[in-house]
Tab-separated table of C-alpha atoms in Angstrom:
chain	number	residue	atom	x	y	z
A	12	LEU	CA	-0.741	-53.284	-71.671
A	13	SER	CA	-1.708	-57.224	-71.895
A	14	PHE	CA	0.620	-60.020	-70.606
A	15	THR	CA	-0.309	-63.283	-72.008
A	16	ILE	CA	1.559	-66.336	-69.766
A	17	GLN	CA	2.040	-69.465	-70.394
A	18	TYR	CA	2.332	-72.644	-68.520
A	19	THR	CA	4.006	-75.596	-69.136
A	20	CYS	CA	3.539	-78.561	-66.614
A	21	ILE	CA	6.230	-81.014	-66.565
A	22	LYS	CA	5.358	-84.323	-65.107
A	23	PRO	CA	8.347	-86.275	-62.765
A	24	ARG	CA	8.857	-88.894	-63.994
A	25	GLY	CA	7.351	-91.426	-61.652
A	26	ALA	CA	3.979	-89.216	-62.120
A	27	ILE	CA	4.564	-90.301	-66.256
A	28	ARG	CA	5.080	-94.168	-65.666
A	29	SER	CA	2.460	-94.490	-63.608
A	30	GLY	CA	0.385	-92.443	-66.343
A	31	LEU	CA	-0.818	-89.698	-63.485
A	32	THR	CA	-2.265	-86.178	-63.934
A	33	GLY	CA	-1.582	-84.675	-61.065
A	34	PHE	CA	1.835	-84.516	-58.729
A	35	PHE	CA	-0.258	-85.192	-55.867
A	36	ARG	CA	-3.081	-87.841	-55.726
A	37	ASN	CA	-2.289	-89.696	-52.299
A	38	LYS	CA	-2.598	-88.286	-49.239
A	39	VAL	CA	-1.035	-89.272	-45.541
A	40	THR	CA	-3.285	-89.236	-42.623
A	41	VAL	CA	-1.280	-88.331	-39.371
A	42	VAL	CA	-1.755	-89.741	-35.867
A	43	LEU	CA	-0.149	-87.514	-33.421
A	44	GLY	CA	-0.584	-87.140	-29.221
A	45	ALA	CA	-1.701	-84.335	-28.354
A	46	GLN	CA	-0.424	-84.915	-24.842
A	47	TRP	CA	2.894	-85.812	-22.637
A	48	GLY	CA	2.638	-89.328	-24.699
A	49	ASP	CA	1.059	-92.649	-23.618
A	50	GLU	CA	-3.015	-91.407	-25.072
A	51	GLY	CA	-3.997	-94.571	-26.861
A	52	LYS	CA	-2.230	-93.943	-30.167
A	53	GLY	CA	-2.038	-97.650	-31.106
A	54	LYS	CA	-5.460	-98.105	-30.667
A	55	VAL	CA	-6.215	-95.262	-32.935
A	56	VAL	CA	-3.354	-96.221	-35.825
A	57	ASP	CA	-4.665	-100.343	-35.238
A	58	LEU	CA	-8.449	-98.948	-35.772
A	59	LEU	CA	-7.102	-96.707	-38.920
A	60	ALA	CA	-4.739	-99.665	-40.236
A	61	THR	CA	-7.428	-102.025	-40.772
A	62	GLN	CA	-8.160	-99.915	-44.082
A	63	SER	CA	-4.184	-98.354	-44.372
A	64	ASP	CA	-2.017	-99.881	-46.980
A	65	LEU	CA	1.494	-98.608	-45.898
A	66	VAL	CA	1.612	-97.631	-42.125
A	67	CYS	CA	4.581	-95.815	-41.312
A	68	ARG	CA	7.161	-94.357	-38.118
A	69	CYS	CA	8.763	-91.057	-38.961
A	70	GLN	CA	10.626	-90.424	-35.382
A	71	GLY	CA	11.664	-91.743	-32.152
A	72	GLY	CA	12.848	-95.705	-31.371
A	73	ASN	CA	11.938	-98.120	-28.972
A	74	ASN	CA	11.161	-95.224	-26.112
A	75	ALA	CA	7.998	-95.133	-27.372
A	76	GLY	CA	5.227	-98.045	-25.832
A	77	HIS	CA	2.141	-98.761	-28.032
A	78	THR	CA	-0.205	-101.633	-26.519
A	79	VAL	CA	-3.084	-102.938	-28.551
A	80	VAL	CA	-5.294	-105.860	-28.161
A	81	VAL	CA	-6.719	-108.174	-31.463
A	82	GLU	CA	-9.134	-110.632	-29.947
A	83	GLY	CA	-7.973	-110.813	-26.882
A	84	THR	CA	-3.793	-110.753	-27.160
A	85	GLU	CA	-1.974	-107.795	-25.944
A	86	TYR	CA	0.500	-106.471	-28.377
A	87	ASP	CA	3.347	-104.329	-27.044
A	88	PHE	CA	5.431	-102.169	-29.708
A	89	HIS	CA	8.378	-100.023	-29.606
A	90	LEU	CA	10.216	-100.015	-32.238
A	91	LEU	CA	7.581	-102.198	-35.154
A	92	PRO	CA	4.343	-99.966	-36.663
A	93	SER	CA	1.728	-100.903	-34.477
A	94	GLY	CA	-0.499	-101.352	-37.943
A	95	ILE	CA	2.136	-104.681	-38.605
A	96	ILE	CA	-0.902	-106.270	-36.512
A	97	ASN	CA	-2.902	-105.730	-39.945
A	98	PRO	CA	-2.149	-108.234	-42.220
A	99	LYS	CA	-2.618	-106.815	-45.587
A	100	SER	CA	-0.915	-103.533	-44.434
A	101	ILE	CA	3.468	-102.751	-45.554
A	102	CYS	CA	4.998	-101.133	-42.932
A	103	VAL	CA	7.274	-98.456	-42.546
A	104	ILE	CA	10.360	-97.576	-40.543
A	105	GLY	CA	11.377	-94.329	-42.097
A	106	ASN	CA	14.519	-92.332	-41.649
A	107	GLY	CA	14.092	-90.276	-39.140
A	108	VAL	CA	13.372	-93.187	-37.117
A	109	VAL	CA	16.537	-94.297	-34.429
A	110	ILE	CA	16.626	-98.279	-34.396
A	111	HIS	CA	17.932	-100.516	-32.260
A	112	LEU	CA	18.952	-103.810	-34.532
A	113	PRO	CA	18.465	-106.010	-31.221
A	114	GLY	CA	15.422	-104.104	-29.782
A	115	LEU	CA	13.916	-104.477	-32.848
A	116	PHE	CA	14.092	-108.037	-33.619
A	117	GLU	CA	13.249	-109.402	-29.959
A	118	GLU	CA	10.174	-107.012	-29.962
A	119	ALA	CA	9.169	-109.255	-33.075
A	120	GLU	CA	9.948	-112.473	-31.685
A	121	LYS	CA	8.049	-111.606	-28.699
A	122	ASN	CA	4.716	-110.541	-30.320
A	123	GLU	CA	5.240	-113.602	-32.847
A	124	LYS	CA	5.025	-116.000	-29.608
A	125	LYS	CA	1.566	-114.124	-29.318
A	126	GLY	CA	0.166	-114.616	-32.901
A	127	LEU	CA	2.021	-111.869	-35.038
A	128	LYS	CA	2.265	-113.420	-38.604
A	129	GLY	CA	4.542	-112.516	-41.538
A	130	TRP	CA	6.130	-109.416	-40.245
A	131	GLU	CA	9.007	-109.554	-42.014
A	132	LYS	CA	7.737	-109.687	-45.478
A	133	ARG	CA	5.969	-106.729	-44.957
A	134	LEU	CA	8.196	-104.353	-43.209
A	135	ILE	CA	10.677	-101.607	-45.025
A	136	VAL	CA	13.110	-100.016	-43.157
A	137	SER	CA	15.019	-96.891	-44.930
A	138	ASP	CA	18.496	-96.891	-45.328
A	139	ARG	CA	19.319	-93.758	-43.956
A	140	ALA	CA	17.614	-94.361	-40.601
A	141	HIS	CA	20.378	-93.946	-37.754
A	142	LEU	CA	21.582	-96.903	-35.626
A	143	VAL	CA	21.454	-97.262	-32.043
A	144	PHE	CA	23.971	-98.911	-30.349
A	145	ASP	CA	24.348	-100.428	-27.171
A	146	PHE	CA	26.961	-98.054	-25.978
A	147	HIS	CA	24.454	-95.301	-26.427
A	148	GLN	CA	22.001	-97.293	-23.520
A	149	VAL	CA	24.872	-97.486	-21.366
A	150	VAL	CA	25.891	-93.991	-22.224
A	151	ASP	CA	22.538	-92.659	-21.776
A	152	GLY	CA	22.270	-94.513	-18.242
A	153	ILE	CA	25.765	-92.759	-17.364
A	154	GLN	CA	24.085	-89.210	-18.019
A	155	GLU	CA	21.058	-89.678	-16.127
A	156	THR	CA	23.349	-90.170	-13.132
A	157	GLN	CA	25.924	-87.484	-13.763
A	158	ARG	CA	22.544	-85.202	-13.914
A	159	GLN	CA	21.445	-86.193	-10.604
A	160	ALA	CA	25.305	-85.877	-8.979
A	161	THR	CA	25.715	-82.520	-10.477
A	162	GLU	CA	21.950	-81.001	-10.035
A	163	GLY	CA	20.305	-83.178	-7.608
A	164	LYS	CA	17.452	-84.048	-11.011
A	165	ILE	CA	17.668	-86.679	-13.617
A	166	ILE	CA	15.492	-85.970	-16.832
A	167	GLY	CA	13.672	-89.409	-16.493
A	168	THR	CA	14.604	-90.797	-20.129
A	169	THR	CA	14.052	-95.056	-21.162
A	170	LYS	CA	17.523	-95.151	-21.266
A	171	LYS	CA	17.296	-96.587	-24.697
A	172	GLY	CA	20.032	-94.445	-25.755
A	173	ILE	CA	17.633	-92.374	-27.923
A	174	GLY	CA	19.043	-89.086	-27.102
A	175	PRO	CA	22.733	-90.046	-27.464
A	176	THR	CA	21.939	-91.491	-31.059
A	177	TYR	CA	20.482	-88.499	-32.138
A	178	THR	CA	23.273	-86.436	-30.695
A	179	SER	CA	26.134	-88.765	-32.632
A	180	LYS	CA	23.350	-87.850	-35.448
A	181	ALA	CA	23.173	-84.016	-34.746
A	182	SER	CA	27.689	-84.050	-34.622
A	183	ARG	CA	27.824	-86.157	-37.603
A	184	ILE	CA	29.860	-88.278	-36.183
A	185	GLY	CA	26.647	-91.507	-36.233
A	186	LEU	CA	26.059	-94.724	-38.248
A	187	ARG	CA	23.411	-95.620	-40.497
A	188	VAL	CA	21.608	-98.621	-41.254
A	189	CYS	CA	23.361	-98.157	-45.088
A	190	ASP	CA	26.579	-98.136	-43.470
A	191	LEU	CA	25.733	-101.943	-42.060
A	192	LEU	CA	24.711	-102.907	-44.990
A	193	GLY	CA	27.983	-101.355	-46.912
A	194	ASP	CA	31.484	-101.934	-46.866
A	195	PHE	CA	31.618	-103.698	-43.272
A	196	LYS	CA	35.512	-102.861	-43.079
A	197	GLU	CA	34.943	-99.579	-43.785
A	198	PHE	CA	31.489	-99.562	-41.145
A	199	SER	CA	34.076	-101.367	-38.795
A	200	THR	CA	36.281	-98.647	-38.192
A	201	LYS	CA	33.799	-96.073	-38.258
A	202	PHE	CA	32.425	-98.042	-35.440
A	203	LYS	CA	35.611	-98.493	-33.601
A	204	ASN	CA	36.058	-94.394	-34.281
A	205	LEU	CA	32.773	-93.772	-32.709
A	206	VAL	CA	33.141	-95.649	-30.089
A	207	ALA	CA	37.061	-93.910	-29.216
A	208	GLN	CA	35.368	-90.639	-28.703
A	209	TYR	CA	32.301	-91.965	-26.788
A	210	GLN	CA	34.942	-93.469	-24.184
A	211	SER	CA	37.451	-90.002	-24.342
A	212	MET	CA	34.162	-88.511	-22.746
A	213	TYR	CA	32.924	-91.779	-20.474
A	214	SER	CA	36.103	-92.532	-19.015
A	215	SER	CA	33.960	-95.762	-17.338
A	216	LEU	CA	32.621	-97.107	-20.774
A	217	THR	CA	33.273	-100.506	-21.767
A	218	VAL	CA	32.556	-101.538	-25.562
A	219	ASP	CA	33.621	-105.200	-26.467
A	220	THR	CA	33.909	-103.918	-29.738
A	221	ASP	CA	35.218	-107.068	-31.664
A	222	THR	CA	32.124	-108.608	-30.081
A	223	GLN	CA	30.046	-106.310	-30.982
A	224	LEU	CA	30.558	-106.244	-34.872
A	225	LYS	CA	30.180	-109.325	-35.064
A	226	LYS	CA	26.690	-109.527	-33.703
A	227	LEU	CA	25.825	-106.247	-35.758
A	228	LYS	CA	26.723	-108.191	-38.544
A	229	GLU	CA	24.919	-110.743	-38.213
A	230	TYR	CA	22.081	-108.780	-37.832
A	231	GLY	CA	22.794	-106.470	-40.787
A	232	GLU	CA	22.168	-109.933	-43.002
A	233	ARG	CA	18.908	-110.374	-41.090
A	234	LEU	CA	17.876	-106.494	-41.577
A	235	ARG	CA	19.225	-106.462	-45.462
A	236	PRO	CA	16.087	-108.575	-47.105
A	237	MET	CA	13.860	-105.462	-45.546
A	238	VAL	CA	15.947	-101.916	-46.315
A	239	ARG	CA	14.696	-99.862	-49.335
A	240	ASP	CA	16.131	-96.154	-49.901
A	241	GLY	CA	13.385	-94.707	-47.891
A	242	VAL	CA	12.574	-91.511	-49.827
A	243	TYR	CA	12.257	-93.057	-53.782
A	244	TYR	CA	9.931	-95.670	-51.753
A	245	MET	CA	7.584	-92.791	-49.769
A	246	TYR	CA	7.297	-91.216	-53.492
A	247	GLU	CA	6.466	-93.779	-55.249
A	248	ALA	CA	3.565	-94.515	-52.844
A	249	LEU	CA	3.035	-91.205	-52.878
A	250	HIS	CA	2.464	-91.037	-57.026
A	251	GLY	CA	1.608	-94.765	-57.553
A	252	PRO	CA	-1.929	-96.111	-57.423
A	253	PRO	CA	-4.498	-94.676	-55.467
A	254	LYS	CA	-2.875	-96.194	-51.433
A	255	LYS	CA	-4.315	-95.313	-48.086
A	256	ILE	CA	-0.795	-94.131	-46.078
A	257	LEU	CA	-1.155	-93.726	-42.126
A	258	VAL	CA	1.648	-91.953	-39.903
A	259	GLU	CA	2.044	-93.363	-36.630
A	260	GLY	CA	3.702	-90.360	-34.346
A	261	ALA	CA	5.711	-92.016	-31.601
A	262	ASN	CA	5.714	-90.069	-27.700
A	263	ALA	CA	3.534	-86.415	-27.959
A	264	ALA	CA	3.937	-82.824	-28.957
A	265	LEU	CA	5.094	-81.691	-24.986
A	266	LEU	CA	7.843	-83.537	-25.620
A	267	ASP	CA	8.512	-83.082	-28.499
A	268	ILE	CA	12.718	-81.609	-28.984
A	269	ASP	CA	11.713	-77.973	-30.027
A	270	PHE	CA	8.040	-77.559	-28.642
A	271	GLY	CA	7.489	-79.551	-25.621
A	272	THR	CA	8.415	-79.283	-21.968
A	273	TYR	CA	11.973	-78.879	-23.121
A	274	PRO	CA	14.040	-80.334	-21.154
A	275	PHE	CA	11.643	-83.386	-20.201
A	276	VAL	CA	11.403	-84.098	-23.187
A	277	THR	CA	12.794	-86.539	-26.164
A	278	SER	CA	14.833	-85.799	-28.106
A	279	SER	CA	13.223	-85.810	-32.164
A	280	ASN	CA	10.470	-83.755	-33.642
A	281	CYS	CA	6.731	-85.778	-32.660
A	282	THR	CA	4.725	-83.383	-33.998
A	283	VAL	CA	2.678	-82.489	-37.722
A	284	GLY	CA	6.808	-81.435	-39.065
A	285	GLY	CA	8.436	-84.965	-37.924
A	286	ALA	CA	6.411	-86.574	-41.064
A	287	CYS	CA	8.144	-84.714	-43.461
A	288	THR	CA	11.763	-85.063	-42.980
A	289	GLY	CA	11.429	-87.908	-40.648
A	290	LEU	CA	10.392	-90.363	-44.022
A	291	GLY	CA	11.069	-87.606	-46.614
A	292	ILE	CA	7.560	-86.435	-48.047
A	293	PRO	CA	6.224	-82.766	-49.028
A	294	PRO	CA	4.109	-80.694	-46.906
A	295	LEU	CA	1.667	-81.112	-49.867
A	296	ASN	CA	0.616	-84.698	-49.296
A	297	ILE	CA	0.026	-84.171	-45.526
A	298	GLY	CA	-3.706	-84.843	-45.140
A	299	GLU	CA	-5.161	-85.387	-42.073
A	300	VAL	CA	-4.190	-84.591	-38.774
A	301	TYR	CA	-5.697	-86.596	-35.575
A	302	GLY	CA	-4.461	-85.077	-32.102
A	303	VAL	CA	-4.983	-88.275	-29.602
A	304	SER	CA	-5.708	-87.177	-25.977
A	305	LYS	CA	-7.077	-88.720	-23.214
A	306	ALA	CA	-10.508	-87.651	-21.443
A	307	TYR	CA	-7.781	-86.618	-18.586
A	308	THR	CA	-3.942	-85.727	-18.329
A	309	THR	CA	-1.021	-88.153	-17.861
A	310	ARG	CA	2.382	-87.701	-17.947
A	311	VAL	CA	5.281	-90.412	-17.102
A	312	GLY	CA	8.668	-89.090	-15.596
A	313	ILE	CA	9.764	-84.982	-14.314
A	314	GLY	CA	8.436	-82.174	-15.538
A	315	ALA	CA	5.776	-79.555	-14.780
A	316	PHE	CA	2.012	-81.068	-14.788
A	317	PRO	CA	-0.208	-78.317	-13.591
A	318	THR	CA	-2.745	-80.250	-13.998
A	319	GLU	CA	-1.488	-83.107	-11.715
A	320	GLN	CA	-3.753	-84.391	-9.232
A	321	LEU	CA	-1.507	-85.336	-6.292
A	322	ASN	CA	-4.357	-86.811	-3.918
A	323	ALA	CA	-7.471	-89.609	-4.270
A	324	THR	CA	-8.195	-88.066	-7.528
A	325	GLY	CA	-4.834	-88.451	-9.058
A	326	GLU	CA	-4.606	-92.222	-7.198
A	327	LEU	CA	-8.597	-93.186	-9.037
A	328	LEU	CA	-7.698	-92.242	-12.278
A	329	GLN	CA	-3.732	-93.948	-12.273
A	330	THR	CA	-5.605	-97.171	-10.681
A	331	ARG	CA	-8.704	-96.931	-12.837
A	332	GLY	CA	-6.895	-96.136	-16.497
A	333	HIS	CA	-3.944	-99.204	-15.220
A	334	GLU	CA	-2.179	-96.482	-15.896
A	335	VAL	CA	1.537	-97.718	-16.080
A	336	GLY	CA	4.172	-96.675	-18.875
A	337	VAL	CA	4.300	-99.371	-21.631
A	338	THR	CA	8.351	-98.702	-22.357
A	339	THR	CA	9.193	-97.914	-18.474
A	340	GLY	CA	6.671	-100.081	-16.272
A	341	ARG	CA	6.914	-96.647	-14.547
A	342	LYS	CA	3.341	-95.459	-13.414
A	343	ARG	CA	2.295	-92.905	-15.029
A	344	ARG	CA	0.635	-88.973	-12.833
A	345	CYS	CA	-2.713	-87.835	-13.815
A	346	GLY	CA	-4.167	-85.264	-13.478
A	347	TRP	CA	-7.263	-83.584	-15.119
A	348	LEU	CA	-7.821	-82.451	-18.438
A	349	ASP	CA	-5.581	-79.698	-19.435
A	350	LEU	CA	-7.544	-77.336	-22.534
A	351	VAL	CA	-4.184	-75.346	-22.857
A	352	ILE	CA	-1.804	-77.806	-23.676
A	353	LEU	CA	-4.287	-78.795	-26.359
A	354	ARG	CA	-4.758	-75.854	-27.616
A	355	TYR	CA	-1.071	-75.441	-28.515
A	356	ALA	CA	-0.717	-78.992	-29.993
A	357	HIS	CA	-3.263	-77.326	-32.204
A	358	MET	CA	-1.803	-74.386	-33.251
A	359	ILE	CA	1.595	-76.598	-33.913
A	360	ASN	CA	0.022	-79.571	-35.495
A	361	GLY	CA	-3.250	-78.069	-36.979
A	362	PHE	CA	-5.112	-81.400	-35.809
A	363	THR	CA	-8.239	-82.053	-38.127
A	364	ALA	CA	-10.000	-83.796	-35.436
A	365	ILE	CA	-9.166	-85.652	-31.751
A	366	ALA	CA	-9.848	-88.626	-30.613
A	367	LEU	CA	-10.768	-88.635	-27.059
A	368	THR	CA	-9.593	-91.637	-25.208
A	369	LYS	CA	-10.263	-93.461	-22.013
A	370	LEU	CA	-13.724	-91.188	-21.304
A	371	ASP	CA	-15.115	-94.494	-19.253
A	372	ILE	CA	-12.151	-93.536	-17.035
A	373	LEU	CA	-14.658	-90.685	-15.776
A	374	ASP	CA	-17.868	-92.957	-15.122
A	375	VAL	CA	-17.411	-92.601	-11.264
A	376	LEU	CA	-16.416	-89.516	-10.634
A	377	ASP	CA	-19.465	-86.637	-9.057
A	378	GLU	CA	-18.116	-83.859	-10.457
A	379	ILE	CA	-14.640	-83.206	-13.636
A	380	LYS	CA	-12.512	-80.661	-13.824
A	381	VAL	CA	-11.320	-79.152	-16.502
A	382	GLY	CA	-7.879	-76.548	-16.809
A	383	VAL	CA	-8.871	-73.808	-19.111
A	384	ALA	CA	-6.119	-71.292	-18.660
A	385	TYR	CA	-2.905	-70.447	-16.997
A	386	LYS	CA	-2.584	-68.019	-14.528
A	387	ILE	CA	0.826	-66.034	-13.087
A	388	ASN	CA	-0.582	-63.681	-9.870
A	389	GLY	CA	-3.631	-63.652	-10.710
A	390	LYS	CA	-4.064	-62.928	-14.290
A	391	ARG	CA	-4.608	-64.837	-17.321
A	392	ILE	CA	-1.693	-65.688	-19.604
A	393	PRO	CA	-1.620	-65.997	-23.176
A	394	ASN	CA	0.161	-68.518	-24.376
A	395	PHE	CA	2.077	-71.384	-22.746
A	396	PRO	CA	5.754	-71.059	-21.085
A	397	ALA	CA	8.701	-72.052	-22.586
A	398	ASN	CA	10.414	-71.042	-19.593
A	399	MET	CA	9.361	-74.434	-17.101
A	400	GLU	CA	10.349	-72.583	-13.717
A	401	LEU	CA	7.631	-70.364	-15.023
A	402	LEU	CA	4.914	-72.751	-16.230
A	403	HIS	CA	5.394	-74.583	-12.109
A	404	LYS	CA	4.255	-71.280	-11.077
A	405	VAL	CA	1.085	-71.086	-13.331
A	406	GLU	CA	-2.375	-71.455	-10.874
A	407	VAL	CA	-4.475	-73.878	-13.553
A	408	GLU	CA	-8.548	-71.615	-14.090
A	409	TYR	CA	-11.007	-74.760	-13.764
A	410	GLU	CA	-13.992	-75.544	-15.604
A	411	THR	CA	-16.344	-78.117	-13.012
A	412	PHE	CA	-18.830	-80.136	-14.558
A	413	PRO	CA	-21.270	-82.903	-13.149
A	414	GLY	CA	-20.049	-86.170	-13.531
A	415	TRP	CA	-22.348	-88.707	-15.513
A	416	LYS	CA	-22.594	-91.737	-13.487
A	417	SER	CA	-23.022	-94.352	-16.401
A	418	ASP	CA	-21.214	-96.710	-17.659
A	419	THR	CA	-19.376	-95.376	-21.137
A	420	SER	CA	-17.106	-98.585	-21.642
A	421	ALA	CA	-19.555	-100.009	-24.208
A	422	ALA	CA	-19.912	-96.358	-26.033
A	423	ARG	CA	-19.278	-96.703	-29.975
A	424	LYS	CA	-21.445	-93.224	-31.427
A	425	TRP	CA	-22.491	-89.877	-29.958
A	426	ASN	CA	-25.841	-91.228	-28.931
A	427	ASP	CA	-24.543	-94.152	-26.675
A	428	LEU	CA	-22.957	-91.610	-24.413
A	429	PRO	CA	-25.008	-89.993	-21.824
A	430	GLN	CA	-26.362	-85.671	-22.106
A	431	LYS	CA	-23.505	-84.945	-19.622
A	432	ALA	CA	-20.859	-86.875	-21.315
A	433	GLN	CA	-21.978	-84.983	-24.306
A	434	ASN	CA	-21.379	-82.375	-22.994
A	435	TYR	CA	-17.566	-82.837	-21.352
A	436	ILE	CA	-17.205	-83.669	-25.267
A	437	ARG	CA	-18.847	-80.533	-26.773
A	438	PHE	CA	-17.060	-78.102	-24.302
A	439	VAL	CA	-13.532	-79.958	-25.770
A	440	GLU	CA	-14.639	-79.108	-29.042
A	441	ASN	CA	-15.411	-76.012	-28.760
A	442	HIS	CA	-13.096	-75.180	-26.567
A	443	ILE	CA	-10.180	-76.070	-28.790
A	444	GLY	CA	-12.300	-76.100	-31.857
A	445	VAL	CA	-12.097	-78.985	-33.149
A	446	PRO	CA	-14.143	-82.076	-33.933
A	447	SER	CA	-13.696	-84.958	-31.755
A	448	LYS	CA	-14.684	-87.602	-34.734
A	449	LEU	CA	-13.054	-89.255	-37.064
A	450	HIS	CA	-13.569	-91.115	-40.400
A	451	ALA	CA	-12.338	-94.454	-41.616
A	452	GLY	CA	-13.457	-94.749	-45.251
A	453	ASP	CA	-17.258	-94.406	-45.421
A	454	ARG	CA	-17.704	-95.309	-41.380
A	455	GLU	CA	-17.298	-92.502	-38.369
A	456	PHE	CA	-15.813	-93.726	-35.158
A	457	LEU	CA	-16.524	-91.819	-32.013
A	458	LEU	CA	-12.907	-92.886	-30.430
A	459	THR	CA	-13.838	-92.201	-26.951
A	460	ALA	CA	-13.891	-95.420	-24.677
A	461	GLY	CA	-10.510	-96.682	-22.780
């Protein structure tokens, strides 16, 4: 028997209009945190954004914090994609982001005073993004107080209202940008109903709804020119003329709501899947996935941290690395590089390269340790534990390297690094199976210095 199979290729209308012959012409480069955040993603994004046409945020809110230094000026971003610094880039806040409008405009105005120009003409906001209200932030604080009273411990949230807003979203009672820009009378009714639901759960919550609605209407009109249907906008970007598209992840793998050190995590998916669901793009359009990791490990707030150094080494890393949270102002906990969590992050995200930042912070150390495995009762365990009680009990197995004792802060190429620093990086690469080099256009960067 023989069979003849005939294939018919149906082009999407967008592809027909643009004269393309393929479905998935443009690929998306994704930059993600590979630890507990604060790895230096903003620096990597800023570097790649210089050659990007589109820079997108896909999840989180103003609980994220990226610092970028340009010609001696320090810019802090929480909601705006840090690619907004590039005057040639369009920036997108996707549907997976939760937006506190007062925070968005305040952040823009602060950075305007530092020299940011034309941002409002280069920002696209998805009409499907959910809104963070002031009372969400109040509720965030109330919940932390309740946890302290009932459990004797807190999550350590930023109190930016992110968790309560995602709770509203999952409960199908949240309000989106499209609601604010639609029938305002209908929006006002839904807002009052939402406030009433939260007040029924938190008796101490007081909200001046009339004042809030007046402000929200004003913010909505300021936002209106920036709002687009995010799904269609991204589709046209992917299927139109060639573009370099960059997705800027917020938070990090070990803070992911599903894969992080739950419950001491954020409220969104900050792994690679969040780029698809938070922007409305297919997995086939994902190209390079860059994981960003410090050459050591830090964490803000509460939660397990196996390689943490509560000693002079931890203090040295904190001081030399200026380890203070951009969003919270809290000192970061510091410890040795943990390859168990980097391998775990790679399993989830499929990194094509690692950007190893702040290598120079290790320059003064006589010896440097790297965590390579976890043990319980003297036996290696094959996986990263989901159970936090178990994770608190692990003993870390370390490899020890001699320090290079020389300044690497000006290193920009592989050959600029001393041999011992090269050995350290090669060990990291070989252990997780991912190279540490990134490519931007026809240039190659080794991101090591702080």
